[in-house]
CSV table of N, CA and C in Angstrom, one decimal:
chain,number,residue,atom,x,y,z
A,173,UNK,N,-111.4,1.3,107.4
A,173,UNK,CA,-111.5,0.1,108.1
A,173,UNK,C,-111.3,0.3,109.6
A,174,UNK,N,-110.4,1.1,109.6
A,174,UNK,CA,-109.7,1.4,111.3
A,174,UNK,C,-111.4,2.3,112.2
A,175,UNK,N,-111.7,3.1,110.9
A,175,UNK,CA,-113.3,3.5,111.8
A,175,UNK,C,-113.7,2.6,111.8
A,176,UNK,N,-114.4,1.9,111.3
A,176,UNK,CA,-115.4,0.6,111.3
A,176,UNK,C,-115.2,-0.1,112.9
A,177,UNK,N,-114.0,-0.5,112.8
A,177,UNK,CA,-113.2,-0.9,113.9
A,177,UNK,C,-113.6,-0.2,115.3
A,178,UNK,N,-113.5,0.8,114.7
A,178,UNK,CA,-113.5,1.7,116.3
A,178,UNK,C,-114.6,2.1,116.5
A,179,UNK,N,-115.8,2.0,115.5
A,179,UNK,CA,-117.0,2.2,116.1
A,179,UNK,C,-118.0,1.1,116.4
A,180,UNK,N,-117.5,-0.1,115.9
A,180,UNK,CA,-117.8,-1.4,116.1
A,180,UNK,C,-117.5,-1.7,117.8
A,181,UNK,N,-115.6,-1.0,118.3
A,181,UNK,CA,-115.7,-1.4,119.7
A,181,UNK,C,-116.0,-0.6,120.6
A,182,UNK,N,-116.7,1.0,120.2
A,182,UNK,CA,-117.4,1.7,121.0
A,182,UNK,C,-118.6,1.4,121.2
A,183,UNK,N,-119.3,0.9,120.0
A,183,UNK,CA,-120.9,-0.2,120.3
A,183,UNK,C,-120.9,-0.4,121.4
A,184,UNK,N,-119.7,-1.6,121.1
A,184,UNK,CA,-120.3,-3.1,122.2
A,184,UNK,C,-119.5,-2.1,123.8
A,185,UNK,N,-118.9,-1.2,124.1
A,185,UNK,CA,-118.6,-0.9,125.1
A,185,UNK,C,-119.7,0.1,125.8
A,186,UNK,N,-120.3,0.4,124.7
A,186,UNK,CA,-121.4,1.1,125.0
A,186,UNK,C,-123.0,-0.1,125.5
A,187,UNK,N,-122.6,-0.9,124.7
A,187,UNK,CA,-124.0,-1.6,125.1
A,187,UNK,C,-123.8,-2.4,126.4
A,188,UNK,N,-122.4,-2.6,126.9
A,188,UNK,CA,-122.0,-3.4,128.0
A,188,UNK,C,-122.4,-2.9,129.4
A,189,UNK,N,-122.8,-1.6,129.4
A,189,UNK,CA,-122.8,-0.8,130.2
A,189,UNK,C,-124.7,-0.8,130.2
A,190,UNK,N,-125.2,-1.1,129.4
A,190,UNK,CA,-126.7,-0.7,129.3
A,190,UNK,C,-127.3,-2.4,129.4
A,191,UNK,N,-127.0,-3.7,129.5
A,191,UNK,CA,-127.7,-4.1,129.7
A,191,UNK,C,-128.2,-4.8,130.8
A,192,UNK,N,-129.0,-4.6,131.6
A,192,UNK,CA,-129.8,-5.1,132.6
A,192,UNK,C,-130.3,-6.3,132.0
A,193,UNK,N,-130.3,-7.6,133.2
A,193,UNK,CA,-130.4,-8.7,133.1
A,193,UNK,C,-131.9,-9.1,133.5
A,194,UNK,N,-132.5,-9.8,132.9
A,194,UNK,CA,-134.0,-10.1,133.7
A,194,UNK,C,-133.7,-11.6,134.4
A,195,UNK,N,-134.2,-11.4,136.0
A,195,UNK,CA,-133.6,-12.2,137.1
A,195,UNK,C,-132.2,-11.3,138.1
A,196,UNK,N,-132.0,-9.9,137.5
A,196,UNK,CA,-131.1,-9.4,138.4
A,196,UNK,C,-131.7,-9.0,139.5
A,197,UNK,N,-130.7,-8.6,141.0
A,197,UNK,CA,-131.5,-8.2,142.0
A,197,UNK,C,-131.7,-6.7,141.8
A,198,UNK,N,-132.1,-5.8,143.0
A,198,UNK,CA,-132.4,-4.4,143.3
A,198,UNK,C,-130.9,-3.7,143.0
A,199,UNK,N,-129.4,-4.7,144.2
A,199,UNK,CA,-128.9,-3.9,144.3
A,199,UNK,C,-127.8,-4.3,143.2
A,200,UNK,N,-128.0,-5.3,142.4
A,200,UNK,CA,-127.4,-5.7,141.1
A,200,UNK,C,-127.2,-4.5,139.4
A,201,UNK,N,-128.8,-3.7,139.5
A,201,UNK,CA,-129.6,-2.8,139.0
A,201,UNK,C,-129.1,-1.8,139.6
A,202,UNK,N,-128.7,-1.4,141.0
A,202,UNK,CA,-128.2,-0.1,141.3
A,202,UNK,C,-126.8,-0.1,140.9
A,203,UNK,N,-126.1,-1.3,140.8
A,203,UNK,CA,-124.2,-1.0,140.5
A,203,UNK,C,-124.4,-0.7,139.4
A,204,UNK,N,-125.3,-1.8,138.5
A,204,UNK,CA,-125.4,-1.0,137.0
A,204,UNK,C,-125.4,0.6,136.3
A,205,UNK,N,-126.6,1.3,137.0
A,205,UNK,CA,-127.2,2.2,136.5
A,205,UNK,C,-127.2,3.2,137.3
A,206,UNK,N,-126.5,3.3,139.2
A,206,UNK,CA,-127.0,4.1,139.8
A,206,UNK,C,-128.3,3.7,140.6
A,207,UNK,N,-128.3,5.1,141.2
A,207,UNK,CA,-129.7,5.5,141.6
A,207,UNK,C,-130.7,5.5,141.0
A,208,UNK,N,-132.0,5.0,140.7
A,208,UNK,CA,-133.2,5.0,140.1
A,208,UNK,C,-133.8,7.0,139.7
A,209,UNK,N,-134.2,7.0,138.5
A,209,UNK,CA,-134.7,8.6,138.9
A,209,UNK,C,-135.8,8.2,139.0
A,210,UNK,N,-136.4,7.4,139.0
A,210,UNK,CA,-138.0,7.6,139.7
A,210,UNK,C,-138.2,5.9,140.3
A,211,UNK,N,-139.2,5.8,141.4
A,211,UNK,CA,-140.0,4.3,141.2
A,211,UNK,C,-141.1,4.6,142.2
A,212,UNK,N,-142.1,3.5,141.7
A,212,UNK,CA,-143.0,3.5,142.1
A,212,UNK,C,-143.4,2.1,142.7
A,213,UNK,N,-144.5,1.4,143.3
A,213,UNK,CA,-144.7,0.1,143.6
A,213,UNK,C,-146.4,-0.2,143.0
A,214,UNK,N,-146.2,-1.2,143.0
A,214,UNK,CA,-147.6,-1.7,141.6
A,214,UNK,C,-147.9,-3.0,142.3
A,215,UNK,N,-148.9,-3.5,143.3
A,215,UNK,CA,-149.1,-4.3,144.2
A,215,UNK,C,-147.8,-5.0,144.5
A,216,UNK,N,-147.8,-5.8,144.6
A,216,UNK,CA,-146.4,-6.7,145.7
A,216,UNK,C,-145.2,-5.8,144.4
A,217,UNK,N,-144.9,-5.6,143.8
A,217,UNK,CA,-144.1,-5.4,142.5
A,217,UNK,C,-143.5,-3.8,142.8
A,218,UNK,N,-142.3,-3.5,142.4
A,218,UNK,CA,-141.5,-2.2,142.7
A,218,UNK,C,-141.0,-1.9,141.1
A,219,UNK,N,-141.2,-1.1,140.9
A,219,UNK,CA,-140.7,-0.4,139.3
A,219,UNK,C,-140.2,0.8,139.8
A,220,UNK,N,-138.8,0.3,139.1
A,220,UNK,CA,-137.8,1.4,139.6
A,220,UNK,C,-137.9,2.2,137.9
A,221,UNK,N,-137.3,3.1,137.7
A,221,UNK,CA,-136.4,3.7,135.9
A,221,UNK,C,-135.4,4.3,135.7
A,222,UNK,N,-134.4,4.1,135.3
A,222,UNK,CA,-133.1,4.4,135.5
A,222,UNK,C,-133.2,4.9,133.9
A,223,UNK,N,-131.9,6.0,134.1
A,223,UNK,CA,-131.8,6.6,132.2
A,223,UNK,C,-130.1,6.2,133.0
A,224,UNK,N,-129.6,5.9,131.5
A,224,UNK,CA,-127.6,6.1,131.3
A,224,UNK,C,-128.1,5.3,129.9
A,225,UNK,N,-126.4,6.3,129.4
A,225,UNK,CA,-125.7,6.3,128.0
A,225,UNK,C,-127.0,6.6,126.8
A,226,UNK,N,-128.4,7.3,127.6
A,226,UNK,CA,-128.9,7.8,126.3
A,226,UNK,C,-130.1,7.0,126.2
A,227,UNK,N,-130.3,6.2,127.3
A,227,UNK,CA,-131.4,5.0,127.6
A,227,UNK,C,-132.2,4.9,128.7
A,228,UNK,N,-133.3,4.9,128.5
A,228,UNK,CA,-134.6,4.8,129.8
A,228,UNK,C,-134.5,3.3,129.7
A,229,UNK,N,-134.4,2.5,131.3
A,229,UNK,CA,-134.5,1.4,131.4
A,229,UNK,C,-135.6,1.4,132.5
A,230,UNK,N,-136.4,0.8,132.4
A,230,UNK,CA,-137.9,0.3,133.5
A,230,UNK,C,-137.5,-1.3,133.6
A,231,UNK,N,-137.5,-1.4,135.1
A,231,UNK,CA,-137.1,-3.2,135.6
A,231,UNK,C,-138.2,-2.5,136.7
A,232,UNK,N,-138.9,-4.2,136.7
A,232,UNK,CA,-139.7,-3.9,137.6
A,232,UNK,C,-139.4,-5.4,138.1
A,233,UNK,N,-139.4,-5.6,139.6
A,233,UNK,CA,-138.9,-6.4,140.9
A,233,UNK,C,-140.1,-6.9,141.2
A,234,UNK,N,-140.1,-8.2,141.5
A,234,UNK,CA,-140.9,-9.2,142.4
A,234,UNK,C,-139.6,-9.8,143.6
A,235,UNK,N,-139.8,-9.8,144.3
A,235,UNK,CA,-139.3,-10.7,146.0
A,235,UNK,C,-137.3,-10.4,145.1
A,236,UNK,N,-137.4,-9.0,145.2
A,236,UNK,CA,-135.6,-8.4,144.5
A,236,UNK,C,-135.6,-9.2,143.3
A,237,UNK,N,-136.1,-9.3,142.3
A,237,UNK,CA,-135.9,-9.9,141.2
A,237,UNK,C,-136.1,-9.4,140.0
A,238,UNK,N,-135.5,-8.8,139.3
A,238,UNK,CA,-136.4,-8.4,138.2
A,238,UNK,C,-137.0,-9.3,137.1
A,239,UNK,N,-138.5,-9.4,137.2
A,239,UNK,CA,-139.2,-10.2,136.3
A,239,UNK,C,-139.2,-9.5,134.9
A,240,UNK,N,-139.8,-8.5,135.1
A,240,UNK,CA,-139.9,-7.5,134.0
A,240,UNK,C,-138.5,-6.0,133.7
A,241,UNK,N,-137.7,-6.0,132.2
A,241,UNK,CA,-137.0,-4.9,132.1
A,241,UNK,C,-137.4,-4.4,130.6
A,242,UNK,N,-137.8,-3.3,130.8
A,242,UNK,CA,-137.7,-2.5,129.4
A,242,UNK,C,-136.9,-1.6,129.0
A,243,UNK,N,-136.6,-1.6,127.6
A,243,UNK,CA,-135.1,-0.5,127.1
A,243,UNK,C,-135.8,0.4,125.9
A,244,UNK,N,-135.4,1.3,126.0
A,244,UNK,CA,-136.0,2.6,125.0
A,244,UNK,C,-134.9,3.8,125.1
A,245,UNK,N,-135.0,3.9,123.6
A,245,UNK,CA,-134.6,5.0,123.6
A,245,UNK,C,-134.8,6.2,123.1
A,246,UNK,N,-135.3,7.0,124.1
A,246,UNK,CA,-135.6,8.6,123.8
A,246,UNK,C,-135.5,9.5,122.7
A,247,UNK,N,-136.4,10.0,122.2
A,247,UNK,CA,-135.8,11.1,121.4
A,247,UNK,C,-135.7,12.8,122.4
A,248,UNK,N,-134.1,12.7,121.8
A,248,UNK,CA,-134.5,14.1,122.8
A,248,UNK,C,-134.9,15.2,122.4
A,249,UNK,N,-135.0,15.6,121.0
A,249,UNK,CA,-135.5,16.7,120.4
A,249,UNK,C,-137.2,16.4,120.4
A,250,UNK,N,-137.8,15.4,121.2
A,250,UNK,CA,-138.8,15.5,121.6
A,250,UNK,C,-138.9,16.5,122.8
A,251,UNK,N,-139.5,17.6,122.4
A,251,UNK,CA,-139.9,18.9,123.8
A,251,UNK,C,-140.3,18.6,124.9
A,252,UNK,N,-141.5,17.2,124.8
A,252,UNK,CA,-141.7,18.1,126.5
A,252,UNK,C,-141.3,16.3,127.1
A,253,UNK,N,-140.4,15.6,126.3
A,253,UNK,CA,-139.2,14.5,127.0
A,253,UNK,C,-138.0,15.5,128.1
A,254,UNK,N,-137.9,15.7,126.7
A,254,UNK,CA,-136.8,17.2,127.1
A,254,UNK,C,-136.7,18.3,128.4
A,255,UNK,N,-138.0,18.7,128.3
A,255,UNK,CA,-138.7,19.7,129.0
A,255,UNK,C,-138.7,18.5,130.8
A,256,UNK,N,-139.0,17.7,130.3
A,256,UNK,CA,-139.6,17.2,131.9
A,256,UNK,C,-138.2,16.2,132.6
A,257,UNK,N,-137.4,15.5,131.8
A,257,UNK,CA,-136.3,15.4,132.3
A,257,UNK,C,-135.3,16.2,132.2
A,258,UNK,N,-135.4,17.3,132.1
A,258,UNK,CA,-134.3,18.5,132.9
A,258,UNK,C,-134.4,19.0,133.7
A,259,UNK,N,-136.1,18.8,134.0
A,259,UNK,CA,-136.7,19.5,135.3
A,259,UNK,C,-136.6,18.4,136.1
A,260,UNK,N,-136.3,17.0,136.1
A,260,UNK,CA,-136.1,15.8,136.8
A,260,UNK,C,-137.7,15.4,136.7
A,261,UNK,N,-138.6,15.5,135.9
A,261,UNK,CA,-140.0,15.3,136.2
A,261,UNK,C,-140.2,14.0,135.6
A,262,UNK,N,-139.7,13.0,135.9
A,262,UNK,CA,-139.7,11.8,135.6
A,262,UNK,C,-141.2,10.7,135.5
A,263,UNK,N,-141.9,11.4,136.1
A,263,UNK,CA,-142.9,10.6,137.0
A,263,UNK,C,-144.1,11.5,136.0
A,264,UNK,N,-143.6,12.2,135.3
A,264,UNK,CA,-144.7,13.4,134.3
A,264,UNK,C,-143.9,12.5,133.0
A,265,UNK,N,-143.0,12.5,132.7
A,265,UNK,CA,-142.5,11.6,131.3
A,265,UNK,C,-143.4,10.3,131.3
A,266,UNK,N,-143.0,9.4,132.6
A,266,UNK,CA,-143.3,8.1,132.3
A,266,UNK,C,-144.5,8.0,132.3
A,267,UNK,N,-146.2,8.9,133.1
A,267,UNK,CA,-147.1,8.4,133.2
A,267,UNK,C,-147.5,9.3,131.9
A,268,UNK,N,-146.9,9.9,130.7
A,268,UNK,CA,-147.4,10.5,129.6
A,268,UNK,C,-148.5,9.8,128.7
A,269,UNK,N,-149.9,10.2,128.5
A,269,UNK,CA,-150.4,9.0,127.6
A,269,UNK,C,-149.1,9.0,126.1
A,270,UNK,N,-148.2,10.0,125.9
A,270,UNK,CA,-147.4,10.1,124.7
A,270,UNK,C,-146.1,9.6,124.8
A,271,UNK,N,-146.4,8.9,125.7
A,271,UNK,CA,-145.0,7.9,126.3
A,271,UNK,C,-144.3,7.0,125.0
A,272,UNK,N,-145.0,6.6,124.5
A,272,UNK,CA,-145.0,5.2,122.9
A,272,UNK,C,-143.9,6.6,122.1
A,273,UNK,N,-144.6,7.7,122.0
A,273,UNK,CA,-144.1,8.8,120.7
A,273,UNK,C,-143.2,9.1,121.0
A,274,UNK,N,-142.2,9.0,122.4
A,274,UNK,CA,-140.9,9.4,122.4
A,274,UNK,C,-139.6,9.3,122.5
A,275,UNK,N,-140.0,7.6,121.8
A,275,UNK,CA,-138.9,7.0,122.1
A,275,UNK,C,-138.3,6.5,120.2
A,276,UNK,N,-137.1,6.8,120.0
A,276,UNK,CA,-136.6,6.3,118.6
A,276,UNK,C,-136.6,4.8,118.4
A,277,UNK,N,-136.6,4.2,117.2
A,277,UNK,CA,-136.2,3.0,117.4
A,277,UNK,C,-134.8,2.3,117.5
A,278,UNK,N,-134.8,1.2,118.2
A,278,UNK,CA,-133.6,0.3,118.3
A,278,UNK,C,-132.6,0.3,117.3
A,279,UNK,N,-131.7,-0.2,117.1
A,279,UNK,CA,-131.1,-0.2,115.7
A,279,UNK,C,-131.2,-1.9,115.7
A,280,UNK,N,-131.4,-2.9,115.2
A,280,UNK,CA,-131.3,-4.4,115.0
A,280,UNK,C,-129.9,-4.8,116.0
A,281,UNK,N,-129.1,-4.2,115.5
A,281,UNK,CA,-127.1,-5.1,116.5
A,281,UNK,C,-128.0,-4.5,118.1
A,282,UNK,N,-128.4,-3.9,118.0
A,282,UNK,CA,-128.5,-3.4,119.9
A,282,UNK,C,-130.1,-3.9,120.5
A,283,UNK,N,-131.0,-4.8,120.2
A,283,UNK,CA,-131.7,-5.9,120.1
A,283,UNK,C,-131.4,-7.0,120.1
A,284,UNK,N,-130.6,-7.8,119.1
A,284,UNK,CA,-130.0,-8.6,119.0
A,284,UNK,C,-128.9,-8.1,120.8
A,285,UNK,N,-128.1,-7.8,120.5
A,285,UNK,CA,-127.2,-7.3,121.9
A,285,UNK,C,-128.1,-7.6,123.2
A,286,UNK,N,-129.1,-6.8,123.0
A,286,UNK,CA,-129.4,-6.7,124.7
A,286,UNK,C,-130.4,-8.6,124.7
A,287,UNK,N,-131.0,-8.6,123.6
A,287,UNK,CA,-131.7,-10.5,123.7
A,287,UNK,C,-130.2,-11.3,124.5
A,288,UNK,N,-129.1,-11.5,123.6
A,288,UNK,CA,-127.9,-11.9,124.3
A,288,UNK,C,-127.8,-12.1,125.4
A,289,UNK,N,-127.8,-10.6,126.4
A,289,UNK,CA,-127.2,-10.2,127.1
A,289,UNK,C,-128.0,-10.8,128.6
A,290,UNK,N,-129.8,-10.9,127.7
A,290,UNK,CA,-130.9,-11.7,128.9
A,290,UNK,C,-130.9,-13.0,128.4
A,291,UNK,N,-130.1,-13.7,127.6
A,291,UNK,CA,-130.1,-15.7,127.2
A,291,UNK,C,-129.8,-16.0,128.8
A,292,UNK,N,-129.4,-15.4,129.0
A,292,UNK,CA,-128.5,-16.9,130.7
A,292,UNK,C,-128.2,-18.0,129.7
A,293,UNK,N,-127.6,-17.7,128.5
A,293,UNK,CA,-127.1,-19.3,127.8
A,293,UNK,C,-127.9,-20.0,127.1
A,294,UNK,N,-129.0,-19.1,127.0
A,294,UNK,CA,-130.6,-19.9,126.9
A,294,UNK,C,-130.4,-19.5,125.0
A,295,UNK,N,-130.9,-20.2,124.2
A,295,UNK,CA,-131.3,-19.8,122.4
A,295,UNK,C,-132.5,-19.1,122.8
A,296,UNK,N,-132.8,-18.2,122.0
A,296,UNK,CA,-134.1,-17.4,121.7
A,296,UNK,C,-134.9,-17.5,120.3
A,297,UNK,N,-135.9,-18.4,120.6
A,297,UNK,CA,-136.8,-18.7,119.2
A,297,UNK,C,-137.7,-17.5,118.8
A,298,UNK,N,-137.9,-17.3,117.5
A,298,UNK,CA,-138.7,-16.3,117.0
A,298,UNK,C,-140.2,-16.8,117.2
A,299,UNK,N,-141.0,-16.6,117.8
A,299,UNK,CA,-142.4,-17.2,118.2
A,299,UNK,C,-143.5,-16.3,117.2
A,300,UNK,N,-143.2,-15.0,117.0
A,300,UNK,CA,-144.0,-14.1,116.4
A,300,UNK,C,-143.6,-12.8,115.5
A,301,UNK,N,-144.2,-12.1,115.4
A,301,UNK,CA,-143.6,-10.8,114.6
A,301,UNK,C,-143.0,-10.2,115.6
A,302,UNK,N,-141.4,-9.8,116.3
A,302,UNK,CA,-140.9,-9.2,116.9
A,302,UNK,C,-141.4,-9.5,118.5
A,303,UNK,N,-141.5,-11.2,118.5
A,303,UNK,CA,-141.9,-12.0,119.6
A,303,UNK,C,-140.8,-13.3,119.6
A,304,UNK,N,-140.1,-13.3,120.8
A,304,UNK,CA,-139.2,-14.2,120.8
A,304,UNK,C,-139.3,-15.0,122.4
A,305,UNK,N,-138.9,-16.2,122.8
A,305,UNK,CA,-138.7,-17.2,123.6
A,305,UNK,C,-137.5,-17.5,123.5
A,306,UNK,N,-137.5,-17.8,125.2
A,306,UNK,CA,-136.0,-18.5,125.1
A,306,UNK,C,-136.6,-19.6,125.6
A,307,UNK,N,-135.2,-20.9,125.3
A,307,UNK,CA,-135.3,-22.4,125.5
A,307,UNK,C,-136.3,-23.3,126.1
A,308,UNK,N,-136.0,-22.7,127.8
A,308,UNK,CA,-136.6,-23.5,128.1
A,308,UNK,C,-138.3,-22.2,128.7
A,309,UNK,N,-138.9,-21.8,127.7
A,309,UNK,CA,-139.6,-20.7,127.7
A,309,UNK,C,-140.2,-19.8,129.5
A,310,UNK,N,-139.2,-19.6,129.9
A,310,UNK,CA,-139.2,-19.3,131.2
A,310,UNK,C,-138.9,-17.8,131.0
A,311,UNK,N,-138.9,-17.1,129.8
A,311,UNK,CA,-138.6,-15.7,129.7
A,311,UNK,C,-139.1,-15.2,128.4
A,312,UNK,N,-139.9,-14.0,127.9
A,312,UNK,CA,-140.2,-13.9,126.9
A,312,UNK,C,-139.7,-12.6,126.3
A,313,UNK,N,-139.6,-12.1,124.9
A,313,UNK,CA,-139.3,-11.1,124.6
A,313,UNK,C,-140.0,-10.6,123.6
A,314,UNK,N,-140.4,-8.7,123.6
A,314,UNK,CA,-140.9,-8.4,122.3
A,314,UNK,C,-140.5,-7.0,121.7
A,315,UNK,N,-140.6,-6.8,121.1
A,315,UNK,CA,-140.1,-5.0,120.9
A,315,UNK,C,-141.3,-4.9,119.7
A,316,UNK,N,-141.9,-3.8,120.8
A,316,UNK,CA,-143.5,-3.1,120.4
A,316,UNK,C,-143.7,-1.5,120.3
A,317,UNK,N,-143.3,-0.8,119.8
A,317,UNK,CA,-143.4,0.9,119.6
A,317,UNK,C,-142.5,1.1,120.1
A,318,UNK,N,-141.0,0.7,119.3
A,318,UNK,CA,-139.7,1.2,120.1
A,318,UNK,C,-139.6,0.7,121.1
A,319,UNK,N,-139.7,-0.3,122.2
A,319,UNK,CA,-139.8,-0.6,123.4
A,319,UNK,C,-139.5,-2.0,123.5
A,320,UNK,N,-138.0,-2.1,123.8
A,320,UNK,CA,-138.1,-3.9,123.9
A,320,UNK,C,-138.1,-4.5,125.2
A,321,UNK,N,-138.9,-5.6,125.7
A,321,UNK,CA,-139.7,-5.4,126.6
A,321,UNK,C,-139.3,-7.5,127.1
A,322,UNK,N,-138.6,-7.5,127.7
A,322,UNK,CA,-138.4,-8.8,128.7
A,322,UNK,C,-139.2,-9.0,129.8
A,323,UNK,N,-139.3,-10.3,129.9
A,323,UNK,CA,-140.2,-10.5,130.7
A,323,UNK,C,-140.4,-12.2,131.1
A,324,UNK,N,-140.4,-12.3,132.6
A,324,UNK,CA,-140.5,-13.4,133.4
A,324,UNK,C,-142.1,-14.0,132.8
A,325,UNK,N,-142.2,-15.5,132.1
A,325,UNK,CA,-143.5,-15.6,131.6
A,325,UNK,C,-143.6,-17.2,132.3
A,326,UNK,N,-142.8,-17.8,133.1
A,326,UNK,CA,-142.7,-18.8,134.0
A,326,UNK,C,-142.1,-19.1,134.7
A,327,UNK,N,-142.3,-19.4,136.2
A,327,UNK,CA,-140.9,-19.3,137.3
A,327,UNK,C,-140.8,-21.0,137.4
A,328,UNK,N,-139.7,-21.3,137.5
A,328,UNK,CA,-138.8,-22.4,137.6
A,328,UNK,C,-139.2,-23.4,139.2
A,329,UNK,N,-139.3,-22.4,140.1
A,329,UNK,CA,-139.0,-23.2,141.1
A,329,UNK,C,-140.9,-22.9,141.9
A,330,UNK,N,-141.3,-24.1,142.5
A,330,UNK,CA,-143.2,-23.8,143.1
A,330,UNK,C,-142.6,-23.8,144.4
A,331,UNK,N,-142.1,-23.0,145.1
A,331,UNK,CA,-142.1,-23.3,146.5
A,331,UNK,C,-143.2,-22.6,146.7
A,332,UNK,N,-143.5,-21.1,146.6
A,332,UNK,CA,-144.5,-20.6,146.9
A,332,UNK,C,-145.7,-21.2,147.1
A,333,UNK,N,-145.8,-22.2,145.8
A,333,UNK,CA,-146.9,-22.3,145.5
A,333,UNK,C,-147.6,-23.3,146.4
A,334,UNK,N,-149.1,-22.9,147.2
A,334,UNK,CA,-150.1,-23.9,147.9
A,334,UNK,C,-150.2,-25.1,147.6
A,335,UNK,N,-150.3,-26.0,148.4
A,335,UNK,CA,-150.4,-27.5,148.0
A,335,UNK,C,-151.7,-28.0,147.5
A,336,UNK,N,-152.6,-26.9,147.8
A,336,UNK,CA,-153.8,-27.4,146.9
A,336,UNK,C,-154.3,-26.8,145.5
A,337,UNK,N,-152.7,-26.1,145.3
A,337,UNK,CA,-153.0,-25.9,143.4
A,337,UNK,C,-151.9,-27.0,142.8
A,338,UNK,N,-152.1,-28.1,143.7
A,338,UNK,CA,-151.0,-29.3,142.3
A,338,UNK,C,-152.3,-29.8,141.7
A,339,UNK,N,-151.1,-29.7,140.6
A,339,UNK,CA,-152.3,-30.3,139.4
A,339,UNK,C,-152.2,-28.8,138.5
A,340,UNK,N,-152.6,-27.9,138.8
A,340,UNK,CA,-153.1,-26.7,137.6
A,340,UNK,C,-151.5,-26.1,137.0
């Protein structure tokens, strides 16, 4: 019982530390995780990728925001995962077309955990096969080849938006 216990509160101390919020800022994502080991920028949009406690995390930022965060986790007895982050070759891992093959799956409690962790308070509806919505559907979620994958799917506030797209 006393293990059970103690691996039950090494989980959640462990997952406390791994989850990134979608809506966090740049430097919200850096107290988290550190320094980024790689990023790149993808028209107005910055994708940073951070690894801790065993986890590749991809957030990718619009105007310091993260719209988009993905969580995966690695297999490390995959070779050339292995091979290319010891060499720090981060930017040869992530643009792998064998990127999908390296990563193990989730366990269910640490899915469920990290959905939690991105509610802002919000319930998460099952919409699909390993497709979920929250409330007010302003955020979507899915976990697709190991890869669970958040994401901004409607922004809240139109300031940006031109006055001659009311109506659409």
């Amino acid at each position: 019982m006393k293990k059970i216990l103690l691996l039950i509160i090494f989980l959640n101390l462990f997952s406390l530390s791994l989850s990134a919020r979608i809506n966090e800022t740049i430097e919200q994502c850096r107290t988290r995780y550190g320094e980024p080991k790689a990023e790149k920028t993808s028209g107005p949009c910055l994708v940073k990728y951070y690894f801790k406690n065993g986890m590749n995390v991809m957030a990718v930022f619009y105007k310091d925001k993260a719209v988009v965060v993905n969580y995966a986790k690695p297999d490390s007895s995959n070779p050339f995962y292995k091979r290319t982050v010891d060499k720090d070759g981060w930017m040869d891992t992530i643009s792998s077309p064998n990127i999908m093959e390296m990563n193990l799956p989730l366990p269910e409690n640490e899915i469920e955990y990290l959905k939690n962790s991105n509610s802002e308070n919000e319930k998460w509806t099952k919409t699909g096969d390993n497709i979920w919505q929250r409330e007010k559907k302003t955020v979507a979620a899915s976990y697709q080849k190991n890869i669970l994958t958040f994401k901004v799917v409607k922004q809240n506030d139109n300031k940006d938006k031109p006055s001659y797209l009311n109506g659409f």
